[in-house]
Amino acid sequence: LSLVLSVVFAVPTSASVASRSTSAKIVTLEAAVKAAPNDGGSWLALGSTYVRRAFETADPAFYPRADAALVRAEKSLGRSAEVLAAKASLALARHRFSDAYSLASSLVSMRPTGLDGRVSLFDANIELGHYVAAADQIQSLVEQRPNVATLSRLSYSRQLAGDLRSSEVTMREAASAAPAASFDRAVALGYLGDVLLEGGRLDAASRAYDDALRIDPTVAIAVLGRARVSMARGDVKSATTMLDRLIDRLPLPGALGLRADIARARGDLAGAVAADQLVDASVSLFQANGAVVDAELAVFLADRGTGAAADAVRTARRAFAERQTIFTNDAMAWSLFGMGKAKEAEPYARRAIQTAPAVASVRWHAAAVLAAVGDTTTARQELGAALRNPWFSPSQKPAMVALATTLNVPLPKDVFPPTSTNGAVS
């Protein structure tokens, strides 16, 4: 998971304003509210545009600016449907999903047939682990309005239910529904690449990422995905170059975490420590700007090994207390396993895979936990699912191969890709 965090999991909106246009719009709106400080409509538009810009740039500094603008908007306009919609979007961006659920529920009560409230309610439900309710909601929304906003969310819902084929088909529809050459189409193509990569389809994933980057070379999810493809093909030098360029522009925890993981896989402990420190700084920046990132941080910490295990468990417990999802259960399982508490981790691992999600890291963590407690049948099944995408973590590959050997699980031929002339895979 990543903070594209999503952020692992923000999904494209129905807006199609290009990144440069959003920046220009902010300048115009800031001038408008300066000229007319009591104009609630301008404050609302500014707050909403800040939220949009935060999504485009993955820069959490826009969150408090959006918050302040929306406070001014509500003071002038009251608790209108438009204000509620903007505040729900901001809460979702900050991963404050309980707040988002409350705001979206109020909005749906106020405007039962409105798309924005029901889309936000879907987002809140799926991130709170209310998967049945979310699936029902998104199917209804797609039937009403099959656009990039609804179709991309349906794709994500299907991925979490383990249906990669339907997820792929639906994300292709989402990309096609977005305006040509728009930022939203580029983002949808980036998510399509992720779905294809989870299915082990490197060439198809690479094409999707390249298509996204031809539209907008700044789309972080596509840059990160393209780096993963390079890693999978054995070209470490290209992968690290892409990551370093992305990090220089946007120090995203997901990109930094992958950089640290590559360093660990190559035995570069100093490089891993340096990258981990940057992860911590980036996470702190998100937290300082009001984002909740405990589930993602717990997995980052658990991946570092025993030295960070206690912190990983504490962080995972905070995340799990807030919401019980595939990912918070996974964070609990993996962090407890890192402390040598496989038996305590077991129920969390089983809940994390209850829907058979098409997320390789979750399936691998469950395989390791269940093998440790003696359930080799389920561990074998989970490891097989994880090996569909054996490239999600370079540092975990040796342990995956060792467990596959122990459990007699066939290894895909490209777990160890051929070494590139531009770099070496350890």
Short mmCIF file of C-alpha atoms in Angstrom, two decimals:
data_model
loop_
_atom_site.label_atom_id
_atom_site.label_comp_id
_atom_site.label_asym_id
_atom_site.label_seq_id
_atom_site.Cartn_x
_atom_site.Cartn_y
_atom_site.Cartn_z
CA LEU A 1 0.00 0.00 0.00
CA SER A 2 1.09 3.53 -0.59
CA LEU A 3 0.11 7.03 0.23
CA VAL A 4 -1.09 7.86 -3.09
CA LEU A 5 -2.03 7.13 0.19
CA SER A 6 -3.23 5.95 -1.93
CA VAL A 7 -3.37 6.98 -0.88
CA VAL A 8 -3.20 3.49 -1.86
CA PHE A 9 -6.72 4.19 -2.47
CA ALA A 10 -8.05 7.58 -3.47
CA VAL A 11 -9.92 7.11 -6.71
CA PRO A 12 -10.41 9.49 -9.64
CA THR A 13 -13.17 12.02 -9.30
CA SER A 14 -15.58 13.04 -12.03
CA ALA A 15 -13.84 16.38 -12.48
CA SER A 16 -11.51 16.72 -15.44
CA VAL A 17 -9.59 19.85 -14.60
CA ALA A 18 -5.95 19.42 -15.58
CA SER A 19 -3.30 20.00 -12.94
CA ARG A 20 -2.09 23.31 -14.39
CA SER A 21 -5.66 24.57 -14.65
CA THR A 22 -6.28 23.76 -11.00
CA SER A 23 -3.23 25.74 -9.97
CA ALA A 24 -4.40 28.72 -12.04
CA LYS A 25 -7.89 28.40 -10.58
CA ILE A 26 -6.46 28.60 -7.06
CA VAL A 27 -4.70 31.87 -7.89
CA THR A 28 -7.95 33.32 -9.23
CA LEU A 29 -10.01 32.17 -6.24
CA GLU A 30 -7.46 33.38 -3.69
CA ALA A 31 -7.69 36.79 -5.30
CA ALA A 32 -11.49 36.60 -5.20
CA VAL A 33 -11.72 35.87 -1.47
CA LYS A 34 -9.16 38.56 -0.74
CA ALA A 35 -11.30 41.06 -2.62
CA ALA A 36 -14.57 39.81 -1.10
CA PRO A 37 -13.79 38.05 2.22
CA ASN A 38 -17.48 37.40 2.99
CA ASP A 39 -18.20 35.65 -0.32
CA GLY A 40 -19.08 32.15 0.85
CA GLY A 41 -19.33 30.81 -2.69
CA SER A 42 -15.75 31.78 -3.47
CA TRP A 43 -14.52 30.28 -0.21
CA LEU A 44 -16.37 27.05 -1.02
CA ALA A 45 -14.89 26.92 -4.51
CA LEU A 46 -11.42 27.61 -3.10
CA GLY A 47 -11.71 24.90 -0.46
CA SER A 48 -12.90 22.37 -3.02
CA THR A 49 -10.09 23.31 -5.39
CA TYR A 50 -7.51 22.91 -2.61
CA VAL A 51 -8.83 19.37 -2.06
CA ARG A 52 -8.55 18.72 -5.78
CA ARG A 53 -5.01 20.11 -5.87
CA ALA A 54 -4.01 17.92 -2.93
CA PHE A 55 -5.20 14.90 -4.91
CA GLU A 56 -3.29 16.00 -8.02
CA THR A 57 -0.02 16.71 -6.20
CA ALA A 58 -0.27 14.35 -3.18
CA ASP A 59 0.80 17.39 -1.14
CA PRO A 60 -0.85 17.31 2.32
CA ALA A 61 -0.11 21.01 2.87
CA PHE A 62 -3.32 21.72 0.95
CA TYR A 63 -5.43 19.97 3.63
CA PRO A 64 -5.36 22.69 6.31
CA ARG A 65 -5.79 25.34 3.64
CA ALA A 66 -8.89 23.54 2.41
CA ASP A 67 -10.13 23.16 5.97
CA ALA A 68 -9.77 26.88 6.70
CA ALA A 69 -11.50 27.82 3.44
CA LEU A 70 -14.42 25.50 4.15
CA VAL A 71 -14.82 26.89 7.66
CA ARG A 72 -15.20 30.33 6.09
CA ALA A 73 -17.63 28.92 3.52
CA GLU A 74 -19.80 27.29 6.18
CA LYS A 75 -19.83 30.45 8.25
CA SER A 76 -21.32 32.29 5.29
CA LEU A 77 -23.43 29.60 3.61
CA GLY A 78 -24.40 27.46 6.56
CA ARG A 79 -24.38 23.67 6.50
CA SER A 80 -25.47 23.46 2.88
CA ALA A 81 -25.28 20.37 0.70
CA GLU A 82 -22.37 21.87 -1.21
CA VAL A 83 -20.42 22.56 1.98
CA LEU A 84 -21.10 19.05 3.28
CA ALA A 85 -19.88 17.55 -0.01
CA ALA A 86 -16.63 19.48 0.11
CA LYS A 87 -16.04 18.65 3.77
CA ALA A 88 -16.70 14.96 3.11
CA SER A 89 -14.14 15.01 0.28
CA LEU A 90 -11.58 16.59 2.58
CA ALA A 91 -12.24 14.06 5.34
CA LEU A 92 -11.75 11.22 2.84
CA ALA A 93 -8.51 12.73 1.58
CA ARG A 94 -7.23 12.87 5.14
CA HIS A 95 -8.36 9.27 5.78
CA ARG A 96 -10.74 10.44 8.50
CA PHE A 97 -13.27 7.91 7.39
CA SER A 98 -15.64 8.06 10.37
CA ASP A 99 -15.94 11.82 9.89
CA ALA A 100 -16.48 11.29 6.17
CA TYR A 101 -19.21 8.73 6.88
CA SER A 102 -21.06 11.17 9.15
CA LEU A 103 -20.79 14.03 6.65
CA ALA A 104 -21.80 11.87 3.68
CA SER A 105 -24.74 10.42 5.59
CA SER A 106 -25.97 13.93 6.37
CA LEU A 107 -25.56 14.90 2.74
CA VAL A 108 -27.50 11.86 1.50
CA SER A 109 -30.29 12.66 3.97
CA MET A 110 -30.39 16.19 2.62
CA ARG A 111 -30.12 15.20 -1.04
CA PRO A 112 -31.04 11.49 -1.41
CA THR A 113 -30.57 11.25 -5.18
CA GLY A 114 -27.41 13.34 -5.39
CA LEU A 115 -24.35 11.57 -6.77
CA ASP A 116 -21.69 13.32 -4.68
CA GLY A 117 -23.11 12.28 -1.31
CA ARG A 118 -23.61 8.66 -2.30
CA VAL A 119 -20.13 8.42 -3.84
CA SER A 120 -18.61 9.79 -0.63
CA LEU A 121 -20.72 7.40 1.41
CA PHE A 122 -19.40 4.49 -0.67
CA ASP A 123 -15.82 5.67 -0.07
CA ALA A 124 -16.39 5.92 3.66
CA ASN A 125 -18.12 2.54 3.86
CA ILE A 126 -15.45 0.65 1.95
CA GLU A 127 -12.66 2.25 3.97
CA LEU A 128 -14.48 1.43 7.22
CA GLY A 129 -14.81 -2.22 6.18
CA HIS A 130 -18.54 -2.12 5.39
CA TYR A 131 -17.97 -4.08 2.20
CA VAL A 132 -21.48 -5.43 1.59
CA ALA A 133 -23.07 -2.00 1.97
CA ALA A 134 -20.38 -0.45 -0.23
CA ALA A 135 -20.84 -3.05 -2.98
CA ASP A 136 -24.60 -2.48 -3.03
CA GLN A 137 -24.13 1.27 -3.17
CA ILE A 138 -21.63 1.31 -6.01
CA GLN A 139 -23.62 -1.07 -8.19
CA SER A 140 -26.60 1.25 -7.88
CA LEU A 141 -24.46 4.30 -8.64
CA VAL A 142 -22.95 2.74 -11.76
CA GLU A 143 -26.40 1.84 -13.04
CA GLN A 144 -27.47 5.44 -12.52
CA ARG A 145 -24.36 7.13 -13.90
CA PRO A 146 -21.50 5.04 -15.34
CA ASN A 147 -18.70 7.62 -15.30
CA VAL A 148 -15.05 7.64 -14.22
CA ALA A 149 -15.98 8.30 -10.59
CA THR A 150 -18.40 5.40 -10.23
CA LEU A 151 -16.68 2.88 -12.51
CA SER A 152 -13.28 3.29 -10.86
CA ARG A 153 -14.85 2.66 -7.48
CA LEU A 154 -16.67 -0.42 -8.78
CA SER A 155 -13.32 -1.70 -10.05
CA TYR A 156 -11.74 -1.22 -6.63
CA SER A 157 -14.64 -2.96 -4.91
CA ARG A 158 -14.22 -5.94 -7.22
CA GLN A 159 -10.47 -6.05 -6.60
CA LEU A 160 -11.06 -6.25 -2.86
CA ALA A 161 -13.50 -9.10 -3.53
CA GLY A 162 -10.77 -10.95 -5.42
CA ASP A 163 -12.28 -10.56 -8.89
CA LEU A 164 -9.33 -9.19 -10.87
CA ARG A 165 -10.81 -9.86 -14.27
CA SER A 166 -13.94 -7.81 -13.58
CA SER A 167 -11.82 -5.19 -11.86
CA GLU A 168 -9.69 -4.83 -14.98
CA VAL A 169 -12.66 -4.62 -17.35
CA THR A 170 -14.34 -2.00 -15.18
CA MET A 171 -11.21 0.13 -14.80
CA ARG A 172 -10.76 0.12 -18.57
CA GLU A 173 -14.32 1.41 -18.81
CA ALA A 174 -13.51 4.07 -16.21
CA ALA A 175 -10.49 5.25 -18.19
CA SER A 176 -12.55 5.38 -21.38
CA ALA A 177 -15.25 7.37 -19.59
CA ALA A 178 -12.80 10.11 -18.61
CA PRO A 179 -12.20 12.95 -21.08
CA ALA A 180 -9.36 12.26 -23.52
CA ALA A 181 -5.95 13.54 -22.39
CA SER A 182 -7.37 14.52 -18.98
CA PHE A 183 -5.67 14.11 -15.63
CA ASP A 184 -8.49 11.79 -14.57
CA ARG A 185 -7.89 9.48 -17.53
CA ALA A 186 -4.20 9.35 -16.66
CA VAL A 187 -5.00 8.46 -13.06
CA ALA A 188 -7.50 5.79 -14.10
CA LEU A 189 -4.88 4.28 -16.42
CA GLY A 190 -2.45 4.26 -13.50
CA TYR A 191 -4.95 2.31 -11.43
CA LEU A 192 -5.51 -0.02 -14.38
CA GLY A 193 -1.77 -0.69 -14.36
CA ASP A 194 -1.98 -1.62 -10.68
CA VAL A 195 -4.81 -4.07 -11.34
CA LEU A 196 -2.87 -5.67 -14.19
CA LEU A 197 0.29 -5.87 -12.09
CA GLU A 198 -1.62 -7.63 -9.32
CA GLY A 199 -2.59 -10.19 -11.95
CA GLY A 200 1.05 -10.75 -12.87
CA ARG A 201 0.64 -9.20 -16.32
CA LEU A 202 3.81 -7.15 -16.56
CA ASP A 203 3.62 -6.17 -20.22
CA ALA A 204 -0.01 -5.07 -20.01
CA ALA A 205 0.67 -3.15 -16.77
CA SER A 206 3.65 -1.45 -18.38
CA ARG A 207 1.51 -0.32 -21.32
CA ALA A 208 -1.15 1.11 -18.99
CA TYR A 209 1.44 3.05 -16.98
CA ASP A 210 3.06 4.33 -20.18
CA ASP A 211 -0.33 5.42 -21.52
CA ALA A 212 -0.94 7.32 -18.27
CA LEU A 213 2.46 9.01 -18.37
CA ARG A 214 2.02 10.07 -21.99
CA ILE A 215 -1.04 12.01 -20.87
CA ASP A 216 0.55 13.43 -17.74
CA PRO A 217 4.15 12.53 -16.78
CA THR A 218 3.57 13.76 -13.21
CA VAL A 219 0.93 11.15 -12.22
CA ALA A 220 2.56 9.58 -9.17
CA ILE A 221 0.71 6.26 -9.25
CA ALA A 222 1.92 5.63 -12.81
CA VAL A 223 5.52 6.61 -12.04
CA LEU A 224 5.53 4.32 -9.02
CA GLY A 225 3.97 1.51 -11.05
CA ARG A 226 6.49 1.93 -13.85
CA ALA A 227 9.30 1.66 -11.30
CA ARG A 228 7.81 -1.60 -10.01
CA VAL A 229 7.70 -2.97 -13.55
CA SER A 230 11.38 -2.08 -14.02
CA MET A 231 12.18 -3.86 -10.76
CA ALA A 232 10.25 -6.90 -11.88
CA ARG A 233 12.24 -6.99 -15.10
CA GLY A 234 15.52 -6.81 -13.22
CA ASP A 235 16.39 -3.23 -14.12
CA VAL A 236 17.14 -1.86 -10.67
CA LYS A 237 18.99 1.18 -11.97
CA SER A 238 16.00 2.43 -13.97
CA ALA A 239 13.64 1.68 -11.10
CA THR A 240 15.69 3.60 -8.56
CA THR A 241 16.21 6.50 -10.96
CA MET A 242 12.46 6.81 -11.47
CA LEU A 243 11.83 6.57 -7.75
CA ASP A 244 14.48 9.15 -6.92
CA ARG A 245 13.04 11.61 -9.44
CA LEU A 246 9.56 11.09 -8.02
CA ILE A 247 10.82 11.47 -4.46
CA ASP A 248 12.64 14.70 -5.35
CA ARG A 249 9.33 16.09 -6.59
CA LEU A 250 6.91 14.33 -4.22
CA PRO A 251 8.39 12.57 -1.18
CA LEU A 252 5.51 10.11 -0.94
CA PRO A 253 5.74 7.46 1.78
CA GLY A 254 4.87 4.76 -0.78
CA ALA A 255 7.76 5.70 -3.05
CA LEU A 256 10.13 6.12 -0.12
CA GLY A 257 9.01 2.79 1.32
CA LEU A 258 9.76 1.02 -1.96
CA ARG A 259 13.15 2.74 -2.10
CA ALA A 260 13.93 1.45 1.39
CA ASP A 261 12.70 -2.01 0.45
CA ILE A 262 15.01 -2.11 -2.57
CA ALA A 263 17.93 -1.08 -0.37
CA ARG A 264 17.14 -3.85 2.13
CA ALA A 265 16.89 -6.40 -0.68
CA ARG A 266 20.36 -5.41 -1.90
CA GLY A 267 21.91 -5.49 1.56
CA ASP A 268 22.37 -1.71 1.62
CA LEU A 269 21.53 -1.19 5.28
CA ALA A 270 22.70 2.42 5.36
CA GLY A 271 20.56 3.22 2.31
CA ALA A 272 17.57 1.48 3.90
CA VAL A 273 17.96 3.43 7.14
CA ALA A 274 18.23 6.70 5.24
CA ALA A 275 15.11 5.92 3.21
CA ASP A 276 13.23 4.80 6.33
CA GLN A 277 14.06 8.11 7.97
CA LEU A 278 12.60 9.91 4.98
CA VAL A 279 9.48 7.72 5.22
CA ASP A 280 9.10 8.80 8.83
CA ALA A 281 9.52 12.46 7.89
CA SER A 282 6.99 12.17 5.07
CA VAL A 283 4.47 10.38 7.29
CA SER A 284 4.96 13.06 9.93
CA LEU A 285 4.18 15.69 7.30
CA PHE A 286 0.91 13.95 6.43
CA GLN A 287 0.05 13.64 10.11
CA ALA A 288 0.91 17.27 10.81
CA ASN A 289 -1.55 18.27 8.10
CA GLY A 290 -4.38 16.24 9.59
CA ALA A 291 -4.07 12.92 7.72
CA VAL A 292 -4.49 9.57 9.49
CA VAL A 293 -1.95 7.05 8.16
CA ASP A 294 -1.60 4.47 10.93
CA ALA A 295 -2.52 1.38 8.87
CA GLU A 296 0.04 2.16 6.19
CA LEU A 297 2.70 3.19 8.69
CA ALA A 298 2.30 -0.03 10.67
CA VAL A 299 3.16 -2.13 7.61
CA PHE A 300 6.14 0.10 6.79
CA LEU A 301 7.41 -0.38 10.35
CA ALA A 302 6.82 -4.13 10.35
CA ASP A 303 8.80 -4.47 7.11
CA ARG A 304 11.83 -2.95 8.83
CA GLY A 305 12.27 -5.95 11.10
CA THR A 306 12.45 -6.60 14.81
CA GLY A 307 13.90 -3.21 15.71
CA ALA A 308 10.63 -1.50 14.76
CA ALA A 309 8.27 -4.34 15.71
CA ALA A 310 6.93 -2.86 18.93
CA ASP A 311 6.20 0.47 17.24
CA ALA A 312 4.52 -1.40 14.39
CA VAL A 313 2.16 -3.19 16.79
CA ARG A 314 1.26 0.01 18.65
CA THR A 315 0.57 1.79 15.38
CA ALA A 316 -1.49 -1.11 14.01
CA ARG A 317 -3.58 -1.21 17.18
CA ARG A 318 -4.44 2.47 16.75
CA ALA A 319 -5.50 1.84 13.16
CA PHE A 320 -7.57 -1.19 14.09
CA ALA A 321 -9.33 0.69 16.91
CA GLU A 322 -10.47 3.25 14.33
CA ARG A 323 -11.70 0.82 11.64
CA GLN A 324 -11.72 -2.90 10.95
CA THR A 325 -10.85 -3.49 7.29
CA ILE A 326 -8.80 -5.84 5.16
CA PHE A 327 -5.86 -3.50 5.61
CA THR A 328 -6.08 -2.82 9.33
CA ASN A 329 -6.44 -6.56 9.95
CA ASP A 330 -3.43 -7.11 7.72
CA ALA A 331 -1.45 -4.45 9.60
CA MET A 332 -2.26 -6.16 12.90
CA ALA A 333 -1.34 -9.60 11.57
CA TRP A 334 1.94 -8.54 10.00
CA SER A 335 3.11 -6.42 12.92
CA LEU A 336 2.31 -9.12 15.49
CA PHE A 337 4.03 -11.71 13.31
CA GLY A 338 7.08 -9.46 13.27
CA MET A 339 7.18 -9.70 17.05
CA GLY A 340 7.06 -13.50 16.88
CA LYS A 341 3.40 -13.64 17.95
CA ALA A 342 2.01 -15.76 15.12
CA LYS A 343 -0.79 -17.25 17.17
CA GLU A 344 -2.00 -13.82 18.21
CA ALA A 345 -1.69 -12.67 14.59
CA GLU A 346 -3.73 -15.59 13.20
CA PRO A 347 -7.31 -14.26 13.63
CA TYR A 348 -6.33 -10.95 12.06
CA ALA A 349 -4.72 -12.71 9.10
CA ARG A 350 -7.83 -14.81 8.54
CA ARG A 351 -10.08 -11.75 8.59
CA ALA A 352 -7.76 -9.93 6.19
CA ILE A 353 -8.20 -12.64 3.55
CA GLN A 354 -11.88 -13.35 4.14
CA THR A 355 -12.84 -11.79 0.80
CA ALA A 356 -9.76 -13.24 -0.98
CA PRO A 357 -8.63 -9.72 -1.94
CA ALA A 358 -6.43 -9.37 -5.00
CA VAL A 359 -3.66 -7.68 -3.01
CA ALA A 360 -0.42 -9.68 -3.03
CA SER A 361 1.05 -8.20 0.14
CA VAL A 362 -2.03 -9.11 2.18
CA ARG A 363 -2.05 -12.67 0.82
CA TRP A 364 1.69 -13.09 1.50
CA HIS A 365 1.40 -11.85 5.08
CA ALA A 366 -1.44 -14.29 5.70
CA ALA A 367 0.56 -17.14 4.17
CA ALA A 368 3.50 -16.48 6.49
CA VAL A 369 1.29 -16.25 9.58
CA LEU A 370 -0.79 -19.34 8.79
CA ALA A 371 2.24 -21.43 7.94
CA ALA A 372 3.75 -20.48 11.29
CA VAL A 373 0.66 -21.74 13.16
CA GLY A 374 0.56 -24.99 11.19
CA ASP A 375 -2.28 -24.38 8.72
CA THR A 376 -0.24 -25.41 5.70
CA THR A 377 -3.25 -25.96 3.46
CA THR A 378 -4.48 -22.37 3.71
CA ALA A 379 -0.91 -21.05 3.76
CA ARG A 380 -0.21 -22.84 0.48
CA GLN A 381 -3.35 -21.32 -1.05
CA GLU A 382 -2.48 -17.82 0.14
CA LEU A 383 1.12 -18.05 -1.00
CA GLY A 384 -0.01 -19.17 -4.44
CA ALA A 385 -2.25 -16.11 -4.64
CA ALA A 386 0.56 -13.81 -3.51
CA LEU A 387 2.97 -15.25 -6.09
CA ARG A 388 0.70 -14.03 -8.86
CA ASN A 389 2.43 -10.69 -8.19
CA PRO A 390 5.81 -11.72 -6.71
CA TRP A 391 7.32 -8.29 -7.29
CA PHE A 392 5.44 -6.21 -4.71
CA SER A 393 8.36 -6.31 -2.26
CA PRO A 394 11.96 -7.04 -3.31
CA SER A 395 13.05 -7.65 0.29
CA GLN A 396 10.30 -10.23 0.91
CA LYS A 397 11.14 -12.39 -2.11
CA PRO A 398 13.73 -14.61 -0.35
CA ALA A 399 11.26 -15.42 2.42
CA MET A 400 8.52 -16.10 -0.14
CA VAL A 401 10.79 -18.45 -2.06
CA ALA A 402 11.84 -20.22 1.13
CA LEU A 403 8.23 -20.75 2.21
CA ALA A 404 7.27 -21.90 -1.29
CA THR A 405 10.02 -24.51 -1.12
CA THR A 406 8.86 -25.66 2.30
CA LEU A 407 5.20 -25.86 1.27
CA ASN A 408 5.93 -27.26 -2.19
CA VAL A 409 4.24 -24.31 -3.93
CA PRO A 410 5.31 -23.85 -7.58
CA LEU A 411 7.26 -20.66 -8.21
CA PRO A 412 6.42 -18.57 -11.28
CA LYS A 413 9.34 -18.44 -13.69
CA ASP A 414 9.78 -14.69 -13.30
CA VAL A 415 10.17 -14.55 -9.52
CA PHE A 416 13.85 -14.14 -10.35
CA PRO A 417 13.80 -12.04 -13.51
CA PRO A 418 16.88 -11.96 -15.73
CA THR A 419 19.49 -9.44 -14.69
CA SER A 420 19.49 -6.25 -16.73
CA THR A 421 22.67 -4.68 -18.03
CA ASN A 422 21.53 -1.53 -16.20
CA GLY A 423 21.32 -3.01 -12.74
CA ALA A 424 21.22 -6.17 -10.73
CA VAL A 425 18.53 -7.76 -8.63
CA SER A 426 19.81 -9.20 -5.41
#
